[in-house]
Coordinates of N, CA, C and O in Angstrom, one line a residue:
X1 N -48.3 -11.6 -12.6 CA -48.5 -12.0 -14.0 C -47.2 -11.5 -14.7 O -46.8 -10.4 -14.6
X2 N -46.7 -12.3 -15.6 CA -45.6 -12.0 -16.4 C -45.9 -11.1 -17.6 O -47.0 -11.3 -18.2
X3 N -45.1 -10.1 -17.8 CA -45.3 -9.1 -18.9 C -44.7 -9.7 -20.1 O -43.5 -9.9 -20.3
X4 N -45.6 -10.0 -21.1 CA -45.1 -10.6 -22.4 C -45.2 -9.6 -23.5 O -44.9 -10.0 -24.7
X5 N -45.4 -8.3 -23.2 CA -45.6 -7.3 -24.3 C -44.3 -7.1 -25.1 O -44.3 -6.7 -26.2
X6 N -43.1 -7.4 -24.5 CA -41.9 -7.2 -25.2 C -41.4 -8.4 -26.0 O -40.5 -8.4 -26.8
X7 N -42.1 -9.6 -25.8 CA -41.7 -10.8 -26.5 C -42.2 -10.7 -27.9 O -43.2 -10.1 -28.2
X8 N -41.5 -11.4 -28.8 CA -41.9 -11.4 -30.2 C -43.3 -12.2 -30.3 O -43.6 -13.0 -29.5
X9 N -44.0 -11.8 -31.4 CA -45.3 -12.5 -31.6 C -45.2 -13.9 -32.1 O -44.0 -14.4 -32.2
X10 N -46.3 -14.6 -32.3 CA -46.2 -16.0 -32.7 C -45.5 -16.0 -34.0 O -45.5 -15.2 -34.9
X11 N -44.7 -17.1 -34.2 CA -43.9 -17.3 -35.4 C -44.7 -17.2 -36.7 O -44.3 -16.6 -37.6
X12 N -45.8 -17.9 -36.7 CA -46.6 -17.9 -37.9 C -47.0 -16.4 -38.3 O -46.9 -16.1 -39.5
X13 N -47.3 -15.6 -37.4 CA -47.7 -14.2 -37.8 C -46.5 -13.4 -38.3 O -46.6 -12.6 -39.1
X14 N -45.3 -13.8 -37.8 CA -44.1 -13.1 -38.2 C -43.6 -13.5 -39.6 O -43.0 -12.7 -40.4
X15 N -43.9 -14.7 -40.0 CA -43.4 -15.3 -41.3 C -44.5 -15.6 -42.3 O -44.2 -16.1 -43.3
X16 N -45.7 -15.4 -42.0 CA -46.8 -15.7 -42.9 C -46.7 -15.2 -44.3 O -47.1 -15.8 -45.3
X17 N -46.0 -14.0 -44.4 CA -45.8 -13.4 -45.7 C -45.1 -14.3 -46.7 O -45.3 -14.2 -47.9
X18 N -44.3 -15.2 -46.2 CA -43.5 -16.1 -47.1 C -44.4 -17.0 -47.9 O -44.1 -17.4 -49.0
X19 N -45.6 -17.3 -47.4 CA -46.6 -18.2 -48.1 C -47.1 -17.5 -49.4 O -47.6 -18.1 -50.2
X20 N -46.9 -16.2 -49.5 CA -47.4 -15.4 -50.6 C -46.3 -15.3 -51.7 O -46.5 -14.7 -52.7
X21 N -45.1 -15.7 -51.4 CA -44.0 -15.5 -52.3 C -44.1 -16.2 -53.7 O -44.6 -17.3 -53.8
X22 N -43.8 -15.4 -54.7 CA -43.9 -15.9 -56.1 C -42.9 -17.1 -56.3 O -43.1 -17.9 -57.2
X23 N -41.9 -17.2 -55.5 CA -40.9 -18.2 -55.6 C -41.2 -19.5 -55.0 O -40.5 -20.5 -55.1
X24 N -42.3 -19.5 -54.3 CA -42.7 -20.7 -53.4 C -42.7 -22.0 -54.2 O -42.3 -23.0 -53.6
X25 N -43.1 -22.0 -55.4 CA -43.2 -23.2 -56.2 C -42.2 -23.3 -57.3 O -42.3 -24.1 -58.2
X26 N -41.1 -22.5 -57.2 CA -40.0 -22.5 -58.2 C -38.8 -23.3 -57.6 O -38.5 -23.2 -56.4
X27 N -38.2 -24.0 -58.4 CA -37.0 -24.7 -58.0 C -35.9 -23.7 -57.4 O -35.6 -22.7 -58.0
X28 N -35.5 -24.1 -56.2 CA -34.6 -23.1 -55.5 C -33.2 -23.0 -56.2 O -32.5 -22.0 -55.9
X29 N -32.8 -23.9 -57.0 CA -31.6 -23.7 -57.7 C -31.5 -22.5 -58.6 O -30.5 -22.0 -59.0
X30 N -32.7 -22.0 -59.0 CA -32.8 -20.7 -59.7 C -32.2 -19.5 -58.9 O -31.7 -18.6 -59.5
X31 N -32.4 -19.6 -57.6 CA -32.1 -18.5 -56.8 C -30.7 -18.6 -56.1 O -30.2 -17.6 -55.6
X32 N -30.1 -19.7 -56.2 CA -28.7 -19.9 -55.6 C -27.8 -20.5 -56.7 O -28.1 -21.6 -57.3
X33 N -26.7 -19.9 -56.9 CA -25.7 -20.3 -57.9 C -25.0 -21.6 -57.5 O -24.6 -21.8 -56.3
X34 N -24.8 -22.5 -58.4 CA -24.0 -23.7 -58.1 C -22.6 -23.4 -58.0 O -22.1 -22.3 -58.5
X35 N -21.8 -24.2 -57.4 CA -20.4 -24.0 -57.2 C -19.7 -23.8 -58.6 O -20.0 -24.6 -59.5
X36 N -18.9 -22.8 -58.7 CA -18.2 -22.5 -59.9 C -18.9 -21.8 -61.0 O -18.3 -21.5 -62.0
X37 N -20.2 -21.5 -60.8 CA -20.9 -20.8 -61.8 C -20.4 -19.3 -61.9 O -20.2 -18.6 -60.9
X38 N -20.1 -18.9 -63.1 CA -19.5 -17.6 -63.4 C -20.1 -16.9 -64.6 O -20.8 -17.5 -65.4
X39 N -19.7 -15.7 -64.8 CA -20.0 -14.9 -66.0 C -21.4 -14.9 -66.4 O -22.4 -14.7 -65.7
X40 N -21.6 -15.1 -67.8 CA -22.9 -15.0 -68.4 C -23.9 -16.0 -67.8 O -25.1 -15.7 -67.7
X41 N -23.5 -17.2 -67.5 CA -24.4 -18.2 -67.0 C -25.0 -17.7 -65.7 O -26.2 -17.8 -65.4
X42 N -24.1 -17.2 -64.8 CA -24.6 -16.8 -63.5 C -25.5 -15.5 -63.7 O -26.5 -15.4 -63.0
X43 N -25.1 -14.6 -64.5 CA -25.9 -13.4 -64.8 C -27.3 -13.8 -65.3 O -28.3 -13.3 -64.9
X44 N -27.4 -14.7 -66.3 CA -28.7 -15.1 -66.8 C -29.6 -15.8 -65.8 O -30.8 -15.5 -65.7
X45 N -29.0 -16.7 -65.0 CA -29.8 -17.3 -63.9 C -30.3 -16.3 -62.9 O -31.5 -16.3 -62.5
X46 N -29.5 -15.4 -62.5 CA -29.9 -14.3 -61.5 C -31.0 -13.5 -62.1 O -31.9 -13.1 -61.4
X47 N -30.9 -13.1 -63.4 CA -31.9 -12.3 -64.1 C -33.2 -13.0 -64.1 O -34.3 -12.4 -63.9
X48 N -33.2 -14.4 -64.3 CA -34.5 -15.1 -64.3 C -35.1 -15.1 -62.9 O -36.3 -15.0 -62.8
X49 N -34.2 -15.3 -61.9 CA -34.7 -15.2 -60.5 C -35.3 -13.8 -60.2 O -36.4 -13.7 -59.6
X50 N -34.6 -12.8 -60.6 CA -35.1 -11.4 -60.4 C -36.4 -11.2 -61.1 O -37.2 -10.4 -60.6
X51 N -36.6 -11.8 -62.2 CA -37.9 -11.6 -63.0 C -39.0 -12.2 -62.1 O -40.1 -11.6 -62.1
X52 N -38.8 -13.3 -61.5 CA -39.8 -13.9 -60.6 C -40.1 -12.9 -59.4 O -41.2 -12.6 -59.0
X53 N -39.0 -12.4 -58.8 CA -39.1 -11.5 -57.7 C -39.9 -10.3 -58.1 O -40.7 -9.7 -57.3
X54 N -39.7 -9.8 -59.3 CA -40.4 -8.6 -59.8 C -41.9 -8.7 -59.8 O -42.7 -7.8 -59.7
X55 N -42.4 -10.0 -59.9 CA -43.9 -10.2 -59.9 C -44.4 -10.5 -58.5 O -45.6 -10.8 -58.3
X56 N -43.5 -10.6 -57.5 CA -43.9 -11.1 -56.2 C -44.6 -10.0 -55.3 O -44.1 -8.9 -55.2
X57 N -45.7 -10.4 -54.7 CA -46.4 -9.4 -53.9 C -45.7 -9.1 -52.5 O -46.1 -8.2 -51.9
X58 N -44.8 -10.0 -52.2 CA -44.1 -9.7 -50.9 C -42.6 -9.5 -51.1 O -41.7 -9.7 -50.2
X59 N -42.2 -9.0 -52.3 CA -40.8 -8.7 -52.6 C -40.1 -7.8 -51.5 O -39.0 -8.1 -51.1
X60 N -40.8 -6.8 -51.1 CA -40.1 -5.8 -50.2 C -39.9 -6.5 -48.8 O -38.9 -6.3 -48.2
X61 N -40.9 -7.3 -48.3 CA -40.7 -8.0 -47.1 C -39.5 -8.9 -47.1 O -38.7 -9.0 -46.2
X62 N -39.4 -9.7 -48.3 CA -38.3 -10.6 -48.5 C -37.0 -9.8 -48.5 O -36.0 -10.2 -47.9
X63 N -37.0 -8.7 -49.3 CA -35.7 -7.9 -49.4 C -35.3 -7.4 -48.0 O -34.1 -7.6 -47.7
X64 N -36.2 -6.8 -47.3 CA -35.8 -6.3 -46.0 C -35.4 -7.4 -45.0 O -34.4 -7.2 -44.2
X65 N -36.0 -8.5 -45.0 CA -35.6 -9.6 -44.2 C -34.2 -10.1 -44.6 O -33.3 -10.4 -43.7
X66 N -33.9 -10.2 -45.9 CA -32.6 -10.6 -46.3 C -31.5 -9.6 -45.9 O -30.4 -10.0 -45.5
X67 N -31.8 -8.4 -45.9 CA -30.9 -7.3 -45.5 C -30.7 -7.4 -43.9 O -29.6 -7.2 -43.4
X68 N -31.8 -7.6 -43.2 CA -31.8 -7.6 -41.8 C -30.9 -8.7 -41.3 O -30.1 -8.5 -40.3
X69 N -31.0 -9.9 -41.9 CA -30.2 -11.0 -41.4 C -28.9 -11.2 -42.1 O -28.1 -12.1 -41.9
X70 N -28.6 -10.2 -43.1 CA -27.4 -10.2 -43.9 C -27.2 -11.6 -44.6 O -26.2 -12.2 -44.5
X71 N -28.3 -11.9 -45.3 CA -28.3 -13.2 -46.0 C -27.1 -13.2 -47.0 O -27.0 -12.3 -47.9
X72 N -26.2 -14.2 -46.9 CA -25.0 -14.1 -47.7 C -25.1 -14.7 -49.1 O -24.3 -14.4 -50.0
X73 N -26.1 -15.5 -49.4 CA -26.2 -16.2 -50.6 C -27.5 -16.1 -51.3 O -28.6 -15.9 -50.6
X74 N -27.5 -16.1 -52.6 CA -28.7 -16.2 -53.4 C -29.4 -14.8 -53.7 O -28.9 -13.8 -53.4
X75 N -30.5 -14.9 -54.5 CA -31.3 -13.8 -54.9 C -32.4 -13.8 -53.9 O -33.2 -14.7 -53.7
X76 N -32.6 -12.6 -53.2 CA -33.7 -12.4 -52.2 C -34.3 -11.1 -52.5 O -33.6 -10.1 -52.6
X77 N -35.6 -11.0 -52.6 CA -36.3 -9.7 -52.8 C -35.8 -9.0 -54.0 O -35.7 -7.7 -54.0
X78 N -35.4 -9.7 -55.0 CA -34.9 -9.1 -56.3 C -33.5 -8.6 -56.2 O -33.0 -7.9 -57.1
X79 N -32.7 -8.9 -55.1 CA -31.4 -8.4 -55.0 C -30.4 -9.6 -55.0 O -30.6 -10.6 -54.3
X80 N -29.3 -9.4 -55.7 CA -28.2 -10.4 -55.7 C -27.4 -10.3 -54.5 O -27.5 -9.3 -53.7
X81 N -26.5 -11.2 -54.3 CA -25.5 -11.1 -53.2 C -24.7 -9.8 -53.2 O -24.6 -9.2 -52.2
X82 N -24.2 -9.5 -54.4 CA -23.4 -8.3 -54.5 C -24.2 -7.0 -54.3 O -23.8 -6.1 -53.7
X83 N -25.5 -7.0 -54.7 CA -26.3 -5.8 -54.5 C -26.7 -5.7 -53.0 O -26.6 -4.5 -52.5
X84 N -27.0 -6.8 -52.4 CA -27.2 -6.7 -50.9 C -26.0 -6.2 -50.2 O -26.0 -5.4 -49.3
X85 N -24.8 -6.7 -50.6 CA -23.6 -6.3 -49.9 C -23.3 -4.8 -50.1 O -22.9 -4.2 -49.1
X86 N -23.6 -4.3 -51.3 CA -23.4 -2.9 -51.5 C -24.4 -2.0 -50.7 O -24.0 -1.0 -50.1
X87 N -25.6 -2.5 -50.6 CA -26.6 -1.7 -49.8 C -26.2 -1.7 -48.3 O -26.2 -0.7 -47.6
X88 N -25.8 -2.9 -47.8 CA -25.4 -3.0 -46.4 C -24.1 -2.2 -46.1 O -24.0 -1.6 -45.1
X89 N -23.2 -2.2 -47.0 CA -22.0 -1.4 -46.9 C -22.3 0.1 -46.8 O -21.7 0.8 -46.0
X90 N -23.2 0.5 -47.6 CA -23.6 1.9 -47.6 C -24.4 2.2 -46.3 O -24.1 3.3 -45.7
X91 N -25.2 1.4 -45.8 CA -25.9 1.6 -44.6 C -24.9 1.6 -43.4 O -25.1 2.5 -42.5
X92 N -23.9 0.7 -43.4 CA -22.9 0.7 -42.4 C -22.1 2.0 -42.4 O -21.8 2.6 -41.4
X93 N -21.8 2.5 -43.6 CA -21.0 3.7 -43.8 C -21.8 4.9 -43.2 O -21.3 5.7 -42.5
X94 N -23.1 4.9 -43.6 CA -23.9 6.0 -43.1 C -24.1 6.0 -41.6 O -24.0 7.0 -40.9
X95 N -24.2 4.8 -41.0 CA -24.4 4.7 -39.5 C -23.1 5.1 -38.8 O -23.1 5.8 -37.8
X96 N -21.9 4.7 -39.4 CA -20.6 5.1 -38.8 C -20.5 6.7 -38.9 O -20.0 7.3 -38.0
X97 N -20.9 7.2 -40.0 CA -20.8 8.7 -40.1 C -21.7 9.4 -39.1 O -21.3 10.4 -38.5
X98 N -22.9 8.9 -38.9 CA -23.8 9.5 -37.9 C -23.2 9.4 -36.5 O -23.3 10.3 -35.8
X99 N -22.7 8.2 -36.3 CA -22.0 8.0 -34.9 C -20.8 8.9 -34.7 O -20.7 9.5 -33.7
X100 N -20.1 9.1 -35.8 CA -18.9 10.0 -35.7 C -19.3 11.5 -35.5 O -18.7 12.2 -34.7
X101 N -20.4 11.9 -36.1 CA -20.9 13.3 -36.0 C -21.5 13.5 -34.6 O -21.3 14.6 -34.1
X102 N -22.2 12.5 -34.1 CA -22.9 12.6 -32.8 C -21.9 12.7 -31.7 O -21.1 13.1 -31.2

């Protein structure tokens, strides 16, 4: 008999949390900036998206998934592209430091 204990679980069970997202019925353009959007317009749009994230029961699952896959665009789990980049850069720096010490 084949050992399946190391295989990932059913897809539905891994992603079911997404059905609980507060963003589920919101226009996706709120979470992704249009080409050329800059300055205060971009900041206001991102803040509106983050306000929805702040009410979301699965915000942390969304955030961790976006960091895990290094999502390059949009607001995910209440974090902007720049905020995710900063977190990932710090995680990478810490991992490199641990590796250097070990």
